[in-house]
mmCIF file of N, CA and C in Angstrom:
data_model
loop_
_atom_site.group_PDB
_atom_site.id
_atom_site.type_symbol
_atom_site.label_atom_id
_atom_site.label_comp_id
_atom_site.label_asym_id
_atom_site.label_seq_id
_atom_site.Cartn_x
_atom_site.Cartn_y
_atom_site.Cartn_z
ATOM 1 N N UNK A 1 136.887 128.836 99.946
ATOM 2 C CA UNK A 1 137.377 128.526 98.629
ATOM 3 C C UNK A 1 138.427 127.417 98.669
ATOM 4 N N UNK A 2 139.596 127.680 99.625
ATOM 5 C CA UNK A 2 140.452 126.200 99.794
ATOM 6 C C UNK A 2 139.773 125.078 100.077
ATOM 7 N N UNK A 3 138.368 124.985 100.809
ATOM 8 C CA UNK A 3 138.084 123.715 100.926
ATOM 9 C C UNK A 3 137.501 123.072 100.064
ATOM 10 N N UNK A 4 137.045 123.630 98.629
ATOM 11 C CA UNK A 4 136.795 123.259 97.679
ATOM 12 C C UNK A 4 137.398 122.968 96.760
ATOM 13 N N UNK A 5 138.570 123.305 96.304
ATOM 14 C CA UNK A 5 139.787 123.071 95.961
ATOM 15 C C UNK A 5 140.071 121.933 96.113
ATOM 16 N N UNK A 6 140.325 121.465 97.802
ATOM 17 C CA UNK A 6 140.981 120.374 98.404
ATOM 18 C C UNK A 6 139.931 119.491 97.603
ATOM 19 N N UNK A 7 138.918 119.623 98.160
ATOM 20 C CA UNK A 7 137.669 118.277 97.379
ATOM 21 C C UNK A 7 137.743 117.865 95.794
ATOM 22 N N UNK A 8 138.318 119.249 95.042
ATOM 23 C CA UNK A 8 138.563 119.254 93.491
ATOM 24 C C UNK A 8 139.125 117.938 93.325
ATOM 25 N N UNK A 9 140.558 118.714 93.874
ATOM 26 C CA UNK A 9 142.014 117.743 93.898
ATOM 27 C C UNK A 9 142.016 116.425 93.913
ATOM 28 N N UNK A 10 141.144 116.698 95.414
ATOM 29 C CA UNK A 10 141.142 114.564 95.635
ATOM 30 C C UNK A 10 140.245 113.391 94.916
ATOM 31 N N UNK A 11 139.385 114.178 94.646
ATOM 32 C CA UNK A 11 138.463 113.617 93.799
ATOM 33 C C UNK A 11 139.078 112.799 92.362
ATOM 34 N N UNK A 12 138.836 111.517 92.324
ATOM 35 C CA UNK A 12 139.639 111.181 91.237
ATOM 36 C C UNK A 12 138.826 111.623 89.762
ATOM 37 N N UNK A 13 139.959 111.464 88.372
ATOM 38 C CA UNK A 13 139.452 111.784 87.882
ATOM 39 C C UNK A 13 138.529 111.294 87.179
ATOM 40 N N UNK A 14 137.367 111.593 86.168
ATOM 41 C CA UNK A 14 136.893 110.902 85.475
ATOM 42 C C UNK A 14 137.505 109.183 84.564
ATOM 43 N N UNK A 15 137.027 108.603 84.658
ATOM 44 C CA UNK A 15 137.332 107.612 83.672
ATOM 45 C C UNK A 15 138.529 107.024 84.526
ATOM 46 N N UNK A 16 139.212 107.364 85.226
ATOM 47 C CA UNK A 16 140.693 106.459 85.819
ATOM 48 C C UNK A 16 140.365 106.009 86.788
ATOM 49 N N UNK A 17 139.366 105.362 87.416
ATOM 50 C CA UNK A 17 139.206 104.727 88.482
ATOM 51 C C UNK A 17 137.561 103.809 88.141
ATOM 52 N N UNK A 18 138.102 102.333 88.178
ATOM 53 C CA UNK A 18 136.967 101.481 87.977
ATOM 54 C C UNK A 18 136.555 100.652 88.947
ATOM 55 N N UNK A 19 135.513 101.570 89.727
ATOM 56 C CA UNK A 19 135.098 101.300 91.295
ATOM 57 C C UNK A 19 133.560 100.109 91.051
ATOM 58 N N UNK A 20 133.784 99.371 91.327
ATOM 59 C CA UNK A 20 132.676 98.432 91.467
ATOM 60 C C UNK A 20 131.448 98.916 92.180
ATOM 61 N N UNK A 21 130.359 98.224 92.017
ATOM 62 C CA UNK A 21 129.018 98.141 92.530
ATOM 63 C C UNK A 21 129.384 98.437 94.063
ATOM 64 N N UNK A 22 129.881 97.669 94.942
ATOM 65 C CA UNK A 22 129.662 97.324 96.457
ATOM 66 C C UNK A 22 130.389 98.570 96.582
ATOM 67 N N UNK A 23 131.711 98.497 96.196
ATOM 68 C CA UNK A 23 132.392 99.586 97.033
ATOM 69 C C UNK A 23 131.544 100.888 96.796
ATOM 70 N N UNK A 24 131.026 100.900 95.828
ATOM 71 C CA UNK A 24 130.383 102.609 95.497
ATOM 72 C C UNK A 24 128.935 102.518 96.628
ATOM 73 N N UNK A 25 127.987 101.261 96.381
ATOM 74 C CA UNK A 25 127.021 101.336 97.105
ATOM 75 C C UNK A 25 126.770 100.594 98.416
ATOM 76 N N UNK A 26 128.074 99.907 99.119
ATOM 77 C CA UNK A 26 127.521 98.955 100.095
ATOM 78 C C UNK A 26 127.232 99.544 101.097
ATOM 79 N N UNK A 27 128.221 100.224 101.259
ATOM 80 C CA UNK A 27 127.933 101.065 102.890
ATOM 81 C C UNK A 27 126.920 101.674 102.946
ATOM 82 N N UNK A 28 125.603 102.002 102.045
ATOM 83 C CA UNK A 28 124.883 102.151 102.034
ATOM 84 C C UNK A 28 123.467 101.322 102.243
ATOM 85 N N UNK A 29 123.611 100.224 101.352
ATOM 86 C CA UNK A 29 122.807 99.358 101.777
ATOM 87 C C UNK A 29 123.233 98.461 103.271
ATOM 88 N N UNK A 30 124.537 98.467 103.201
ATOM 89 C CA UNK A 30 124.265 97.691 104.586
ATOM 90 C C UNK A 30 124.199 98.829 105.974
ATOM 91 N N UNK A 31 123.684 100.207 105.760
ATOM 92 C CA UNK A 31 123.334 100.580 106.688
ATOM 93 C C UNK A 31 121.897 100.467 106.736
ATOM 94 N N UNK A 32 120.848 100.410 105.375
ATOM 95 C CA UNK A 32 119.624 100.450 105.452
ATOM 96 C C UNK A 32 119.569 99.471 105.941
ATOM 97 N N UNK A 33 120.243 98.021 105.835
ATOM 98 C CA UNK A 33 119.782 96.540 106.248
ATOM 99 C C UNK A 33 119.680 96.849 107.613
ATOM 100 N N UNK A 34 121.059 97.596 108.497
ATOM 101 C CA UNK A 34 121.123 98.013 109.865
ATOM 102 C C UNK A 34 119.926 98.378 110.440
ATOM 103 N N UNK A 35 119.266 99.613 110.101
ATOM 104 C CA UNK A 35 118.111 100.373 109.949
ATOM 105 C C UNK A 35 117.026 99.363 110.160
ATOM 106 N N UNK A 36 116.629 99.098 108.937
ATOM 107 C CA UNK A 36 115.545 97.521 109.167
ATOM 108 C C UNK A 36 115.552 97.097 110.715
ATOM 109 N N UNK A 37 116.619 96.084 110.398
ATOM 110 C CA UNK A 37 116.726 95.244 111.722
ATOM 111 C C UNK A 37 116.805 95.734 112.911
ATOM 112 N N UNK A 38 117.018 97.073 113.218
ATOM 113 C CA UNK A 38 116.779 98.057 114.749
ATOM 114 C C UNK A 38 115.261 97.877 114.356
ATOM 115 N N UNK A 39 114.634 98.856 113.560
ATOM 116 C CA UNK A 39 113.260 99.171 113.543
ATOM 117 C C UNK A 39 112.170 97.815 113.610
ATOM 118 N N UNK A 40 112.926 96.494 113.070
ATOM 119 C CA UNK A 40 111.813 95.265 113.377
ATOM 120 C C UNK A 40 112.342 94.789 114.648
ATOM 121 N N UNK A 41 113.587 94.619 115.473
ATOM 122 C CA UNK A 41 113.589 94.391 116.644
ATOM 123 C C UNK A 41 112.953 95.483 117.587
ATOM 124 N N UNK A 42 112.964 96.571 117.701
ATOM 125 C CA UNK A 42 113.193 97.734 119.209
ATOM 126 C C UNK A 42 111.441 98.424 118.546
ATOM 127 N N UNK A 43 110.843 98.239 117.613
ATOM 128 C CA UNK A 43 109.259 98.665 117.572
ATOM 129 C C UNK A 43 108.381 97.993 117.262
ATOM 130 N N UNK A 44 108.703 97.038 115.831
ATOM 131 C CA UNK A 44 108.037 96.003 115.333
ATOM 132 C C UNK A 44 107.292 94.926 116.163
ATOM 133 N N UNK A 45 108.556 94.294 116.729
ATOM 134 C CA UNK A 45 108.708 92.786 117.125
ATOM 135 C C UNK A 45 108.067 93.282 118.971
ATOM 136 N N UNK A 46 108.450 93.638 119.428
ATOM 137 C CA UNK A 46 107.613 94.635 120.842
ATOM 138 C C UNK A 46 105.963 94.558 120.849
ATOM 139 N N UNK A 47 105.752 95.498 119.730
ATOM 140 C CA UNK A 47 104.665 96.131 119.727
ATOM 141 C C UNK A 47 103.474 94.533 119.076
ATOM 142 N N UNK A 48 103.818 93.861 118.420
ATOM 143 C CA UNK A 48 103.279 92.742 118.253
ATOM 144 C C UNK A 48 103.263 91.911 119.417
ATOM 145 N N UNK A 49 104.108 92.025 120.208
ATOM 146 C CA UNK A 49 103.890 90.953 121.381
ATOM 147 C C UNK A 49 103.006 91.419 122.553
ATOM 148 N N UNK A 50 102.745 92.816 122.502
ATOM 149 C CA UNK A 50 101.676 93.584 123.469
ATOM 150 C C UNK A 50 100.752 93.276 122.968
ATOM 151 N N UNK A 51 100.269 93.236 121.758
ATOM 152 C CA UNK A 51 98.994 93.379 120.824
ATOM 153 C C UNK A 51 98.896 91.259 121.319
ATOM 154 N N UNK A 52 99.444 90.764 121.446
ATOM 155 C CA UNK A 52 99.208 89.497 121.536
ATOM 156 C C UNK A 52 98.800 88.942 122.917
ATOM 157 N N UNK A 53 99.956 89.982 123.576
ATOM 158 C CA UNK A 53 99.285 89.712 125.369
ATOM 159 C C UNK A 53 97.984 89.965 125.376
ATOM 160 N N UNK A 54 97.390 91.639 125.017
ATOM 161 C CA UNK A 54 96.094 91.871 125.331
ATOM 162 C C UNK A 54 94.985 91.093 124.690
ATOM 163 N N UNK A 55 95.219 90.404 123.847
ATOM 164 C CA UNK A 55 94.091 90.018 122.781
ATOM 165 C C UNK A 55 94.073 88.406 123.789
ATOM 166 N N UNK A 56 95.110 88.018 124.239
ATOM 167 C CA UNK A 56 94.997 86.954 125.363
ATOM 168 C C UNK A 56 94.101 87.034 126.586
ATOM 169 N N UNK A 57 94.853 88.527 127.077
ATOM 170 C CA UNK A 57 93.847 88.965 128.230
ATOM 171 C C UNK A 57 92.017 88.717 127.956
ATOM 172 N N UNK A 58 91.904 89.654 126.743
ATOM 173 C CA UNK A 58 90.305 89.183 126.620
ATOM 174 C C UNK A 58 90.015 88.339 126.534
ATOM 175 N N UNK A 59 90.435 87.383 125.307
ATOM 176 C CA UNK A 59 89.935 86.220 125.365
ATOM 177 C C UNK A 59 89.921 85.058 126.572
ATOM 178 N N UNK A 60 90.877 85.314 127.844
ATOM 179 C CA UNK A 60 90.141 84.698 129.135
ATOM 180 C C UNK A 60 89.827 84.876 130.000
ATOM 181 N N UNK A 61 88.856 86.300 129.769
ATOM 182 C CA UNK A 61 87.972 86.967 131.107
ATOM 183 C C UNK A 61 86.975 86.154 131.624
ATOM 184 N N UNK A 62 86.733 85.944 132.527
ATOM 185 C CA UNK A 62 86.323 85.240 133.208
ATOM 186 C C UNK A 62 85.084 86.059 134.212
ATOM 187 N N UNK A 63 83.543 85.590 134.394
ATOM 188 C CA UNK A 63 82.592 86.381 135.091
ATOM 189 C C UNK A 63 83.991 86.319 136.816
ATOM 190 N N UNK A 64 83.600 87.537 137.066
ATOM 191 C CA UNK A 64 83.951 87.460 138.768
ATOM 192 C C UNK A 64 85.191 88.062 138.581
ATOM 193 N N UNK A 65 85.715 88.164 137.119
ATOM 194 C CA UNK A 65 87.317 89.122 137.474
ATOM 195 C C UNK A 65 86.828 90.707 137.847
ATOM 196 N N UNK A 66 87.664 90.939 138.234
ATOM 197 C CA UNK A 66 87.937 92.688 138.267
ATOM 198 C C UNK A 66 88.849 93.502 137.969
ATOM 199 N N UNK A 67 88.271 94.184 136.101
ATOM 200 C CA UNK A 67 88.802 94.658 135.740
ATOM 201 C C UNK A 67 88.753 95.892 135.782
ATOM 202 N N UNK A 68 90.240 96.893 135.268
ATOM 203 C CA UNK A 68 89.810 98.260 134.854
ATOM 204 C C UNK A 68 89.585 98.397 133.353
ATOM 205 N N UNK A 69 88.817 99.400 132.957
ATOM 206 C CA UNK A 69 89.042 99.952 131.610
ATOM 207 C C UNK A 69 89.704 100.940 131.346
ATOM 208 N N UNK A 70 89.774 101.565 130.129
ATOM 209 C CA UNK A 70 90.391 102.511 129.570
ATOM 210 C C UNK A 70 90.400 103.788 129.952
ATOM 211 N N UNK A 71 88.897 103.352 130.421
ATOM 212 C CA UNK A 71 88.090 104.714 130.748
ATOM 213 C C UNK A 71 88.546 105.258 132.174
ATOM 214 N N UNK A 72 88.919 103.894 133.080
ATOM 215 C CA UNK A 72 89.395 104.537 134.682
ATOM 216 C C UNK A 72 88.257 103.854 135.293
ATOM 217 N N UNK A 73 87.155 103.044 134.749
ATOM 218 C CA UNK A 73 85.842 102.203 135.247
ATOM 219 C C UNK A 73 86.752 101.367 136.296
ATOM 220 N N UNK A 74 85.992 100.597 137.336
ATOM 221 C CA UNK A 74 86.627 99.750 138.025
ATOM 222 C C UNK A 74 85.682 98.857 138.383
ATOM 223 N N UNK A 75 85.361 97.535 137.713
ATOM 224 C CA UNK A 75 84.206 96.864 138.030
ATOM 225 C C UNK A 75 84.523 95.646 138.464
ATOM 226 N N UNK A 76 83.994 94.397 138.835
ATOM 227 C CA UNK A 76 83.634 92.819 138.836
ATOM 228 C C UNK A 76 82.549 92.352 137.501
ATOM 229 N N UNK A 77 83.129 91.447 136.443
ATOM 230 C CA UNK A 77 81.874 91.021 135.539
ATOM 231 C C UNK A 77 81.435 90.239 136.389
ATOM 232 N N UNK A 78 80.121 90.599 135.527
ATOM 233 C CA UNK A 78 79.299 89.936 136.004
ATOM 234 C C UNK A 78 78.882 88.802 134.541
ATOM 235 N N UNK A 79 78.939 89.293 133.030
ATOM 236 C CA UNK A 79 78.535 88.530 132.380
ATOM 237 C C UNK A 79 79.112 88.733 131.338
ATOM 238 N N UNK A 80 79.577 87.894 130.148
ATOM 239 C CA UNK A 80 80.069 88.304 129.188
ATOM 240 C C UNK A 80 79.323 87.520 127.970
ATOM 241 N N UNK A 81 79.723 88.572 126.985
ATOM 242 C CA UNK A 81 79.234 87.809 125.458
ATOM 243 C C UNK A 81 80.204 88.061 124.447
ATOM 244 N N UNK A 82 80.191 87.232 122.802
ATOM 245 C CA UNK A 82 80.998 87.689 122.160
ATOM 246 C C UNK A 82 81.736 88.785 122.205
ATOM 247 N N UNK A 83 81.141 90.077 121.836
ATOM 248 C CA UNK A 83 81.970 91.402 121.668
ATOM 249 C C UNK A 83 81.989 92.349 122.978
ATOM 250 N N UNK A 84 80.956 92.094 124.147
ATOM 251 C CA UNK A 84 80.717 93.002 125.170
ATOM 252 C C UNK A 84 81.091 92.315 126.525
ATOM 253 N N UNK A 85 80.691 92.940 127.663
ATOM 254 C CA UNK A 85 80.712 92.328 128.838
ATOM 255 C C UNK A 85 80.081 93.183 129.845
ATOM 256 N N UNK A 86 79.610 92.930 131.050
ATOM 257 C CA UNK A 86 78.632 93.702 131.756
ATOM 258 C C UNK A 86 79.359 93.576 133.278
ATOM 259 N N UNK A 87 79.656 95.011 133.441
ATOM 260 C CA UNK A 87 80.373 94.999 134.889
ATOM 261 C C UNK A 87 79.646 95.699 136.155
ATOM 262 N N UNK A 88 79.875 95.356 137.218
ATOM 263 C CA UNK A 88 79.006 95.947 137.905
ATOM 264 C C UNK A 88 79.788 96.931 138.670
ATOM 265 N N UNK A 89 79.961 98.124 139.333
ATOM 266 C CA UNK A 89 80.804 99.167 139.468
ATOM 267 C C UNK A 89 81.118 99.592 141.007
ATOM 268 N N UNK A 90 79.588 99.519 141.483
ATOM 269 C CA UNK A 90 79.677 100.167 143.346
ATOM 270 C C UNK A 90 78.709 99.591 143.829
ATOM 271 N N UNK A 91 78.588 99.952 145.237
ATOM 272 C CA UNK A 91 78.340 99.087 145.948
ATOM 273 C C UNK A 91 76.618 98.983 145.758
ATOM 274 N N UNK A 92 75.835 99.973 145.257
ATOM 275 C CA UNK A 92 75.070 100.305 144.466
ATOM 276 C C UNK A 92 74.571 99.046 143.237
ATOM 277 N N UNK A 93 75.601 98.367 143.322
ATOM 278 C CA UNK A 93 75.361 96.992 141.928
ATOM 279 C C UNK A 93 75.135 98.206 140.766
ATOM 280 N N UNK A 94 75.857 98.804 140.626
ATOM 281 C CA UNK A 94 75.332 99.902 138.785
ATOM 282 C C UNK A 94 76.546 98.995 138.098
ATOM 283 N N UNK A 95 75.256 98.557 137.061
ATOM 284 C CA UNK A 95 75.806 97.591 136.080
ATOM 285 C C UNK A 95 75.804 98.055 134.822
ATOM 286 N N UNK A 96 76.874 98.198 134.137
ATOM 287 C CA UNK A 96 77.434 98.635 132.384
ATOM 288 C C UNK A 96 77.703 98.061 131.470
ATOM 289 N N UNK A 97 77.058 98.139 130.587
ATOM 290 C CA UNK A 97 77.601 96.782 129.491
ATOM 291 C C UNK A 97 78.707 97.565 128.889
ATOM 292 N N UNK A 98 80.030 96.854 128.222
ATOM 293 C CA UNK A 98 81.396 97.844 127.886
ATOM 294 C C UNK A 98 81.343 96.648 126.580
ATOM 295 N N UNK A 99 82.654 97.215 125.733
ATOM 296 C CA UNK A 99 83.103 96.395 125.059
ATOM 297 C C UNK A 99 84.268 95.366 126.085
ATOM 298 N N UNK A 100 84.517 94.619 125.291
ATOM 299 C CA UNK A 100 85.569 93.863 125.961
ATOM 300 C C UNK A 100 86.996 94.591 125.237
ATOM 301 N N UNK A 101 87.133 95.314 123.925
ATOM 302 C CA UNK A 101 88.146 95.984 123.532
ATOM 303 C C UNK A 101 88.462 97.312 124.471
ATOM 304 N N UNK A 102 87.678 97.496 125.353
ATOM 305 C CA UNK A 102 87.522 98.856 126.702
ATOM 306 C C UNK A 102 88.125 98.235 127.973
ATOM 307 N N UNK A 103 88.234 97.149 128.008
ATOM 308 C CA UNK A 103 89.113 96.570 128.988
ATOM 309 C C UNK A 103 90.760 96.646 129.279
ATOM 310 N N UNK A 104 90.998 97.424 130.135
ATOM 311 C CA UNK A 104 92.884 97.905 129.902
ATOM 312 C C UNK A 104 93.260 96.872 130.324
ATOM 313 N N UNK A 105 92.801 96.460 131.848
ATOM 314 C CA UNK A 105 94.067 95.028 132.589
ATOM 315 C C UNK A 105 92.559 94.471 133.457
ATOM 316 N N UNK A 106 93.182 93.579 133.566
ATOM 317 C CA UNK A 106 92.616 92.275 135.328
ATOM 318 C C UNK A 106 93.203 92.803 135.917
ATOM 319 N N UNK A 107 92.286 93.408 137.597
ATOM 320 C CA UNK A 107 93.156 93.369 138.857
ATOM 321 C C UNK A 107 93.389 92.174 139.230
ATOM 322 N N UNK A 108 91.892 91.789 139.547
ATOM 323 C CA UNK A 108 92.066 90.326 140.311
ATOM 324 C C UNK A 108 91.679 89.303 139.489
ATOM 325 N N UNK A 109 91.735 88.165 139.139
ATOM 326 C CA UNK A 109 91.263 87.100 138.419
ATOM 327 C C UNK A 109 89.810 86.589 139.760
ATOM 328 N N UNK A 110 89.139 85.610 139.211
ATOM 329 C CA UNK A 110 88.173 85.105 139.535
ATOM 330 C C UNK A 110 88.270 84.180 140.228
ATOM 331 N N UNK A 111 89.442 83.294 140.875
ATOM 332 C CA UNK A 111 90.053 82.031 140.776
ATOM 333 C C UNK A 111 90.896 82.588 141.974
ATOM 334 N N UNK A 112 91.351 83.873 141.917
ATOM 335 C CA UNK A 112 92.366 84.501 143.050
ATOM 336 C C UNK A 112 91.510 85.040 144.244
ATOM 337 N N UNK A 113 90.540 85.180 144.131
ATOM 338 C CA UNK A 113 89.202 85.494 145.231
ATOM 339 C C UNK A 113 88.920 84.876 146.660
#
């Protein structure tokens, strides 16, 4: 009950205090602005630059790399086309056509051989 009291008390009263826009709302907005700018630096701005590496990666696969996929596959292409690519797996030559979006990383490039 006293600590409600205390809050009564201090609380100014109606009508005798003519508090402006900022002071009533800034600290508020300039914590959302805060907010923003963590969430477009530390997830935003990150997560776009991965999405940019990989979309690099595909676009310069090269026959003779050896990649893995998503899946845990571990092949050498052998051929690629627009949307797919065809890897060959063991020593067996067992050859798979995949997407090229199923491609996680390059071990080796083609060029590093």
């Amino acid at each position: 009950m006293n600590i409600f009291r205390a809050l009564l008390d201090s609380a100014p009263a109606s009508g005798t205090s003519q508090a402006g826009f900022f002071s009533t709302y800034g600290g508020t907005i300039i914590l959302v602005v805060v907010m923003v700018a963590v969430f477009y630096f530390f997830l935003y701005r990150p997560q776009k630059k991965q999405e940019k590496e990989a979309a690099e990666m595909k676009n310069n696969l090269a026959v003779g790399d050896e990649v893995t996929t998503i899946g845990g596959l571990i092949g050498e292409i052998v051929s690629i086309k627009e949307e797919t690519c065809v890897i060959e797996t063991s020593k067996e030559r067992t050859k798979i056509r995949i997407l090229k979006s199923a491609i996680s990383k390059v071990d080796v490039k083609a060029s590093e051989k």
